[in-house]
Amino acid sequence: MAIRHIALFSWNSEATPERVAEIEGALSRLPGLIPALRGYSFGPDLGISEGNFDFAVVADVDDADGFAAYRDHPDHQAVLGLVKPLLAARAAVQFVLPESD
């Protein structure tokens, strides 16, 4: 039962391009540091539709234990330490991925 986690961020006025780039650099290192991650992607909204969040992170893991391992991993928590001061809003969801043949 693979799980996909999606986190959406809206940045506050303190989210400069340099600070967001620092977050992107930290996020890019997580797949090599957290064995539970099976797929990982992130990036800024393209601005195609109004009202979207500013940034998204997508993490795929094998199961609920894998999600907990990712969520609670010290390196992930360190990235959250960079993200949280820049948040105006956050939304997240986890759902089961359909089985592939």
mmCIF file with all atom_site columns, N, CA and C in Angstrom, residues 4-9 11 17 19-34 37-46 53-60 70 76 79-80 82-83:
data_model
loop_
_atom_site.group_PDB
_atom_site.id
_atom_site.type_symbol
_atom_site.label_atom_id
_atom_site.label_alt_id
_atom_site.label_comp_id
_atom_site.label_asym_id
_atom_site.label_entity_id
_atom_site.label_seq_id
_atom_site.pdbx_PDB_ins_code
_atom_site.Cartn_x
_atom_site.Cartn_y
_atom_site.Cartn_z
_atom_site.occupancy
_atom_site.B_iso_or_equiv
_atom_site.pdbx_formal_charge
_atom_site.auth_seq_id
_atom_site.auth_comp_id
_atom_site.auth_asym_id
_atom_site.auth_atom_id
_atom_site.pdbx_PDB_model_num
ATOM 1   N N  . ARG A 1 4  ? 1.149  8.496  -0.917  1.00 0.00 ? 4  ARG A N  1
ATOM 2   C CA . ARG A 1 4  ? 1.659  9.774  -1.425  1.00 0.00 ? 4  ARG A CA 1
ATOM 3   C C  . ARG A 1 4  ? 1.282  10.865 -0.427  1.00 0.00 ? 4  ARG A C  1
ATOM 4   N N  . HIS A 1 5  ? 2.281  11.650 -0.067  1.00 0.00 ? 5  HIS A N  1
ATOM 5   C CA . HIS A 1 5  ? 2.099  12.810 0.806   1.00 0.00 ? 5  HIS A CA 1
ATOM 6   C C  . HIS A 1 5  ? 2.290  14.058 -0.048  1.00 0.00 ? 5  HIS A C  1
ATOM 7   N N  . ILE A 1 6  ? 1.353  14.986 0.047   1.00 0.00 ? 6  ILE A N  1
ATOM 8   C CA . ILE A 1 6  ? 1.473  16.259 -0.656  1.00 0.00 ? 6  ILE A CA 1
ATOM 9   C C  . ILE A 1 6  ? 1.350  17.369 0.370   1.00 0.00 ? 6  ILE A C  1
ATOM 10  N N  . ALA A 1 7  ? 2.326  18.270 0.369   1.00 0.00 ? 7  ALA A N  1
ATOM 11  C CA . ALA A 1 7  ? 2.290  19.453 1.236   1.00 0.00 ? 7  ALA A CA 1
ATOM 12  C C  . ALA A 1 7  ? 2.320  20.686 0.348   1.00 0.00 ? 7  ALA A C  1
ATOM 13  N N  . LEU A 1 8  ? 1.449  21.636 0.645   1.00 0.00 ? 8  LEU A N  1
ATOM 14  C CA . LEU A 1 8  ? 1.356  22.882 -0.106  1.00 0.00 ? 8  LEU A CA 1
ATOM 15  C C  . LEU A 1 8  ? 1.660  24.040 0.830   1.00 0.00 ? 8  LEU A C  1
ATOM 16  N N  . PHE A 1 9  ? 2.451  24.987 0.343   1.00 0.00 ? 9  PHE A N  1
ATOM 17  C CA . PHE A 1 9  ? 2.854  26.133 1.143   1.00 0.00 ? 9  PHE A CA 1
ATOM 18  C C  . PHE A 1 9  ? 2.464  27.428 0.457   1.00 0.00 ? 9  PHE A C  1
ATOM 19  N N  . TRP A 1 11 ? 3.710  31.284 0.963   1.00 0.00 ? 11 TRP A N  1
ATOM 20  C CA . TRP A 1 11 ? 4.781  32.000 1.645   1.00 0.00 ? 11 TRP A CA 1
ATOM 21  C C  . TRP A 1 11 ? 4.298  33.337 2.205   1.00 0.00 ? 11 TRP A C  1
ATOM 22  N N  . PRO A 1 17 ? 13.436 35.175 -2.542  1.00 0.00 ? 17 PRO A N  1
ATOM 23  C CA . PRO A 1 17 ? 13.931 34.136 -3.458  1.00 0.00 ? 17 PRO A CA 1
ATOM 24  C C  . PRO A 1 17 ? 15.149 33.396 -2.895  1.00 0.00 ? 17 PRO A C  1
ATOM 25  N N  . ARG A 1 19 ? 15.825 32.759 0.299   1.00 0.00 ? 19 ARG A N  1
ATOM 26  C CA . ARG A 1 19 ? 15.399 31.838 1.355   1.00 0.00 ? 19 ARG A CA 1
ATOM 27  C C  . ARG A 1 19 ? 14.669 30.633 0.775   1.00 0.00 ? 19 ARG A C  1
ATOM 28  N N  . VAL A 1 20 ? 13.869 30.854 -0.265  1.00 0.00 ? 20 VAL A N  1
ATOM 29  C CA . VAL A 1 20 ? 13.197 29.728 -0.926  1.00 0.00 ? 20 VAL A CA 1
ATOM 30  C C  . VAL A 1 20 ? 14.240 28.848 -1.612  1.00 0.00 ? 20 VAL A C  1
ATOM 31  N N  . ALA A 1 21 ? 15.261 29.428 -2.214  1.00 0.00 ? 21 ALA A N  1
ATOM 32  C CA . ALA A 1 21 ? 16.333 28.643 -2.832  1.00 0.00 ? 21 ALA A CA 1
ATOM 33  C C  . ALA A 1 21 ? 17.063 27.802 -1.786  1.00 0.00 ? 21 ALA A C  1
ATOM 34  N N  . GLU A 1 22 ? 17.249 28.342 -0.579  1.00 0.00 ? 22 GLU A N  1
ATOM 35  C CA . GLU A 1 22 ? 17.863 27.582 0.499   1.00 0.00 ? 22 GLU A CA 1
ATOM 36  C C  . GLU A 1 22 ? 17.002 26.365 0.862   1.00 0.00 ? 22 GLU A C  1
ATOM 37  N N  . ILE A 1 23 ? 15.696 26.564 0.906   1.00 0.00 ? 23 ILE A N  1
ATOM 38  C CA . ILE A 1 23 ? 14.770 25.458 1.179   1.00 0.00 ? 23 ILE A CA 1
ATOM 39  C C  . ILE A 1 23 ? 14.851 24.419 0.066   1.00 0.00 ? 23 ILE A C  1
ATOM 40  N N  . GLU A 1 24 ? 14.863 24.865 -1.169  1.00 0.00 ? 24 GLU A N  1
ATOM 41  C CA . GLU A 1 24 ? 14.954 23.927 -2.294  1.00 0.00 ? 24 GLU A CA 1
ATOM 42  C C  . GLU A 1 24 ? 16.241 23.112 -2.221  1.00 0.00 ? 24 GLU A C  1
ATOM 43  N N  . GLY A 1 25 ? 17.350 23.743 -1.860  1.00 0.00 ? 25 GLY A N  1
ATOM 44  C CA . GLY A 1 25 ? 18.604 23.006 -1.711  1.00 0.00 ? 25 GLY A CA 1
ATOM 45  C C  . GLY A 1 25 ? 18.507 21.956 -0.618  1.00 0.00 ? 25 GLY A C  1
ATOM 46  N N  . ALA A 1 26 ? 17.896 22.324 0.499   1.00 0.00 ? 26 ALA A N  1
ATOM 47  C CA . ALA A 1 26 ? 17.739 21.372 1.606   1.00 0.00 ? 26 ALA A CA 1
ATOM 48  C C  . ALA A 1 26 ? 16.801 20.232 1.217   1.00 0.00 ? 26 ALA A C  1
ATOM 49  N N  . LEU A 1 27 ? 15.713 20.557 0.530   1.00 0.00 ? 27 LEU A N  1
ATOM 50  C CA . LEU A 1 27 ? 14.785 19.513 0.077   1.00 0.00 ? 27 LEU A CA 1
ATOM 51  C C  . LEU A 1 27 ? 15.461 18.553 -0.896  1.00 0.00 ? 27 LEU A C  1
ATOM 52  N N  . SER A 1 28 ? 16.312 19.061 -1.754  1.00 0.00 ? 28 SER A N  1
ATOM 53  C CA . SER A 1 28 ? 16.954 18.218 -2.765  1.00 0.00 ? 28 SER A CA 1
ATOM 54  C C  . SER A 1 28 ? 17.863 17.163 -2.143  1.00 0.00 ? 28 SER A C  1
ATOM 55  N N  . ARG A 1 29 ? 18.332 17.395 -0.934  1.00 0.00 ? 29 ARG A N  1
ATOM 56  C CA . ARG A 1 29 ? 19.203 16.428 -0.262  1.00 0.00 ? 29 ARG A CA 1
ATOM 57  C C  . ARG A 1 29 ? 18.427 15.304 0.441   1.00 0.00 ? 29 ARG A C  1
ATOM 58  N N  . LEU A 1 30 ? 17.157 15.518 0.730   1.00 0.00 ? 30 LEU A N  1
ATOM 59  C CA . LEU A 1 30 ? 16.404 14.543 1.531   1.00 0.00 ? 30 LEU A CA 1
ATOM 60  C C  . LEU A 1 30 ? 16.327 13.137 0.935   1.00 0.00 ? 30 LEU A C  1
ATOM 61  N N  . PRO A 1 31 ? 16.132 12.971 -0.382  1.00 0.00 ? 31 PRO A N  1
ATOM 62  C CA . PRO A 1 31 ? 16.053 11.595 -0.896  1.00 0.00 ? 31 PRO A CA 1
ATOM 63  C C  . PRO A 1 31 ? 17.302 10.763 -0.612  1.00 0.00 ? 31 PRO A C  1
ATOM 64  N N  . GLY A 1 32 ? 18.467 11.389 -0.556  1.00 0.00 ? 32 GLY A N  1
ATOM 65  C CA . GLY A 1 32 ? 19.693 10.659 -0.238  1.00 0.00 ? 32 GLY A CA 1
ATOM 66  C C  . GLY A 1 32 ? 19.896 10.417 1.247   1.00 0.00 ? 32 GLY A C  1
ATOM 67  N N  . LEU A 1 33 ? 19.083 11.073 2.063   1.00 0.00 ? 33 LEU A N  1
ATOM 68  C CA . LEU A 1 33 ? 19.236 10.975 3.514   1.00 0.00 ? 33 LEU A CA 1
ATOM 69  C C  . LEU A 1 33 ? 18.152 10.157 4.197   1.00 0.00 ? 33 LEU A C  1
ATOM 70  N N  . ILE A 1 34 ? 17.004 9.999  3.534   1.00 0.00 ? 34 ILE A N  1
ATOM 71  C CA . ILE A 1 34 ? 15.861 9.328  4.159   1.00 0.00 ? 34 ILE A CA 1
ATOM 72  C C  . ILE A 1 34 ? 15.507 8.096  3.339   1.00 0.00 ? 34 ILE A C  1
ATOM 73  N N  . LEU A 1 37 ? 11.966 7.233  1.546   1.00 0.00 ? 37 LEU A N  1
ATOM 74  C CA . LEU A 1 37 ? 11.442 7.920  0.350   1.00 0.00 ? 37 LEU A CA 1
ATOM 75  C C  . LEU A 1 37 ? 11.626 7.072  -0.896  1.00 0.00 ? 37 LEU A C  1
ATOM 76  N N  . ARG A 1 38 ? 10.523 6.841  -1.614  1.00 0.00 ? 38 ARG A N  1
ATOM 77  C CA . ARG A 1 38 ? 10.547 6.089  -2.875  1.00 0.00 ? 38 ARG A CA 1
ATOM 78  C C  . ARG A 1 38 ? 10.455 7.027  -4.071  1.00 0.00 ? 38 ARG A C  1
ATOM 79  N N  . GLY A 1 39 ? 9.874  8.172  -3.872  1.00 0.00 ? 39 GLY A N  1
ATOM 80  C CA . GLY A 1 39 ? 9.775  9.209  -4.888  1.00 0.00 ? 39 GLY A CA 1
ATOM 81  C C  . GLY A 1 39 ? 9.683  10.536 -4.175  1.00 0.00 ? 39 GLY A C  1
ATOM 82  N N  . TYR A 1 40 ? 10.263 11.582 -4.791  1.00 0.00 ? 40 TYR A N  1
ATOM 83  C CA . TYR A 1 40 ? 10.274 12.876 -4.124  1.00 0.00 ? 40 TYR A CA 1
ATOM 84  C C  . TYR A 1 40 ? 10.387 13.969 -5.167  1.00 0.00 ? 40 TYR A C  1
ATOM 85  N N  . SER A 1 41 ? 9.494  14.923 -5.104  1.00 0.00 ? 41 SER A N  1
ATOM 86  C CA . SER A 1 41 ? 9.561  16.063 -6.015  1.00 0.00 ? 41 SER A CA 1
ATOM 87  C C  . SER A 1 41 ? 9.000  17.289 -5.310  1.00 0.00 ? 41 SER A C  1
ATOM 88  N N  . PHE A 1 42 ? 9.381  18.438 -5.804  1.00 0.00 ? 42 PHE A N  1
ATOM 89  C CA . PHE A 1 42 ? 8.951  19.698 -5.201  1.00 0.00 ? 42 PHE A CA 1
ATOM 90  C C  . PHE A 1 42 ? 9.184  20.815 -6.203  1.00 0.00 ? 42 PHE A C  1
ATOM 91  N N  . GLY A 1 43 ? 8.515  21.926 -5.972  1.00 0.00 ? 43 GLY A N  1
ATOM 92  C CA . GLY A 1 43 ? 8.754  23.080 -6.817  1.00 0.00 ? 43 GLY A CA 1
ATOM 93  C C  . GLY A 1 43 ? 7.731  24.170 -6.611  1.00 0.00 ? 43 GLY A C  1
ATOM 94  N N  . PRO A 1 44 ? 8.036  25.341 -7.172  1.00 0.00 ? 44 PRO A N  1
ATOM 95  C CA . PRO A 1 44 ? 7.123  26.475 -7.062  1.00 0.00 ? 44 PRO A CA 1
ATOM 96  C C  . PRO A 1 44 ? 5.942  26.334 -8.016  1.00 0.00 ? 44 PRO A C  1
ATOM 97  N N  . ASP A 1 45 ? 4.841  26.953 -7.646  1.00 0.00 ? 45 ASP A N  1
ATOM 98  C CA . ASP A 1 45 ? 3.682  27.003 -8.524  1.00 0.00 ? 45 ASP A CA 1
ATOM 99  C C  . ASP A 1 45 ? 4.045  27.767 -9.790  1.00 0.00 ? 45 ASP A C  1
ATOM 100 N N  . LEU A 1 46 ? 3.499  27.344 -10.908 1.00 0.00 ? 46 LEU A N  1
ATOM 101 C CA . LEU A 1 46 ? 3.804  27.969 -12.201 1.00 0.00 ? 46 LEU A CA 1
ATOM 102 C C  . LEU A 1 46 ? 3.032  29.254 -12.460 1.00 0.00 ? 46 LEU A C  1
ATOM 103 N N  . PHE A 1 53 ? -1.519 27.709 -4.088  1.00 0.00 ? 53 PHE A N  1
ATOM 104 C CA . PHE A 1 53 ? -0.435 27.839 -3.133  1.00 0.00 ? 53 PHE A CA 1
ATOM 105 C C  . PHE A 1 53 ? 0.842  28.174 -3.908  1.00 0.00 ? 53 PHE A C  1
ATOM 106 N N  . ASP A 1 54 ? 1.878  28.584 -3.190  1.00 0.00 ? 54 ASP A N  1
ATOM 107 C CA . ASP A 1 54 ? 3.121  29.021 -3.826  1.00 0.00 ? 54 ASP A CA 1
ATOM 108 C C  . ASP A 1 54 ? 4.093  27.889 -4.135  1.00 0.00 ? 54 ASP A C  1
ATOM 109 N N  . PHE A 1 55 ? 3.999  26.788 -3.391  1.00 0.00 ? 55 PHE A N  1
ATOM 110 C CA . PHE A 1 55 ? 5.035  25.760 -3.465  1.00 0.00 ? 55 PHE A CA 1
ATOM 111 C C  . PHE A 1 55 ? 4.433  24.422 -3.069  1.00 0.00 ? 55 PHE A C  1
ATOM 112 N N  . ALA A 1 56 ? 4.938  23.334 -3.650  1.00 0.00 ? 56 ALA A N  1
ATOM 113 C CA . ALA A 1 56 ? 4.444  21.990 -3.324  1.00 0.00 ? 56 ALA A CA 1
ATOM 114 C C  . ALA A 1 56 ? 5.601  21.027 -3.109  1.00 0.00 ? 56 ALA A C  1
ATOM 115 N N  . VAL A 1 57 ? 5.368  20.073 -2.226  1.00 0.00 ? 57 VAL A N  1
ATOM 116 C CA . VAL A 1 57 ? 6.281  18.952 -2.001  1.00 0.00 ? 57 VAL A CA 1
ATOM 117 C C  . VAL A 1 57 ? 5.461  17.678 -2.103  1.00 0.00 ? 57 VAL A C  1
ATOM 118 N N  . VAL A 1 58 ? 5.980  16.697 -2.856  1.00 0.00 ? 58 VAL A N  1
ATOM 119 C CA . VAL A 1 58 ? 5.314  15.403 -3.016  1.00 0.00 ? 58 VAL A CA 1
ATOM 120 C C  . VAL A 1 58 ? 6.306  14.314 -2.624  1.00 0.00 ? 58 VAL A C  1
ATOM 121 N N  . ALA A 1 59 ? 5.901  13.473 -1.675  1.00 0.00 ? 59 ALA A N  1
ATOM 122 C CA . ALA A 1 59 ? 6.750  12.377 -1.210  1.00 0.00 ? 59 ALA A CA 1
ATOM 123 C C  . ALA A 1 59 ? 5.976  11.074 -1.307  1.00 0.00 ? 59 ALA A C  1
ATOM 124 N N  . ASP A 1 60 ? 6.586  10.071 -1.914  1.00 0.00 ? 60 ASP A N  1
ATOM 125 C CA . ASP A 1 60 ? 5.996  8.734  -1.989  1.00 0.00 ? 60 ASP A CA 1
ATOM 126 C C  . ASP A 1 60 ? 6.778  7.798  -1.073  1.00 0.00 ? 60 ASP A C  1
ATOM 127 N N  . TYR A 1 70 ? 9.713  9.290  7.416   1.00 0.00 ? 70 TYR A N  1
ATOM 128 C CA . TYR A 1 70 ? 10.004 10.534 6.686   1.00 0.00 ? 70 TYR A CA 1
ATOM 129 C C  . TYR A 1 70 ? 9.632  11.751 7.532   1.00 0.00 ? 70 TYR A C  1
ATOM 130 N N  . HIS A 1 76 ? 14.499 15.877 7.817   1.00 0.00 ? 76 HIS A N  1
ATOM 131 C CA . HIS A 1 76 ? 13.239 16.481 7.398   1.00 0.00 ? 76 HIS A CA 1
ATOM 132 C C  . HIS A 1 76 ? 12.812 17.545 8.399   1.00 0.00 ? 76 HIS A C  1
ATOM 133 N N  . VAL A 1 79 ? 14.634 20.730 7.746   1.00 0.00 ? 79 VAL A N  1
ATOM 134 C CA . VAL A 1 79 ? 14.068 21.491 6.630   1.00 0.00 ? 79 VAL A CA 1
ATOM 135 C C  . VAL A 1 79 ? 12.815 22.229 7.091   1.00 0.00 ? 79 VAL A C  1
ATOM 136 N N  . LEU A 1 80 ? 11.987 21.563 7.878   1.00 0.00 ? 80 LEU A N  1
ATOM 137 C CA . LEU A 1 80 ? 10.802 22.234 8.402   1.00 0.00 ? 80 LEU A CA 1
ATOM 138 C C  . LEU A 1 80 ? 11.165 23.466 9.224   1.00 0.00 ? 80 LEU A C  1
ATOM 139 N N  . LEU A 1 82 ? 13.417 25.500 8.448   1.00 0.00 ? 82 LEU A N  1
ATOM 140 C CA . LEU A 1 82 ? 13.602 26.575 7.462   1.00 0.00 ? 82 LEU A CA 1
ATOM 141 C C  . LEU A 1 82 ? 12.264 27.037 6.893   1.00 0.00 ? 82 LEU A C  1
ATOM 142 N N  . VAL A 1 83 ? 11.336 26.099 6.732   1.00 0.00 ? 83 VAL A N  1
ATOM 143 C CA . VAL A 1 83 ? 10.048 26.377 6.088   1.00 0.00 ? 83 VAL A CA 1
ATOM 144 C C  . VAL A 1 83 ? 9.105  27.150 7.004   1.00 0.00 ? 83 VAL A C  1
#
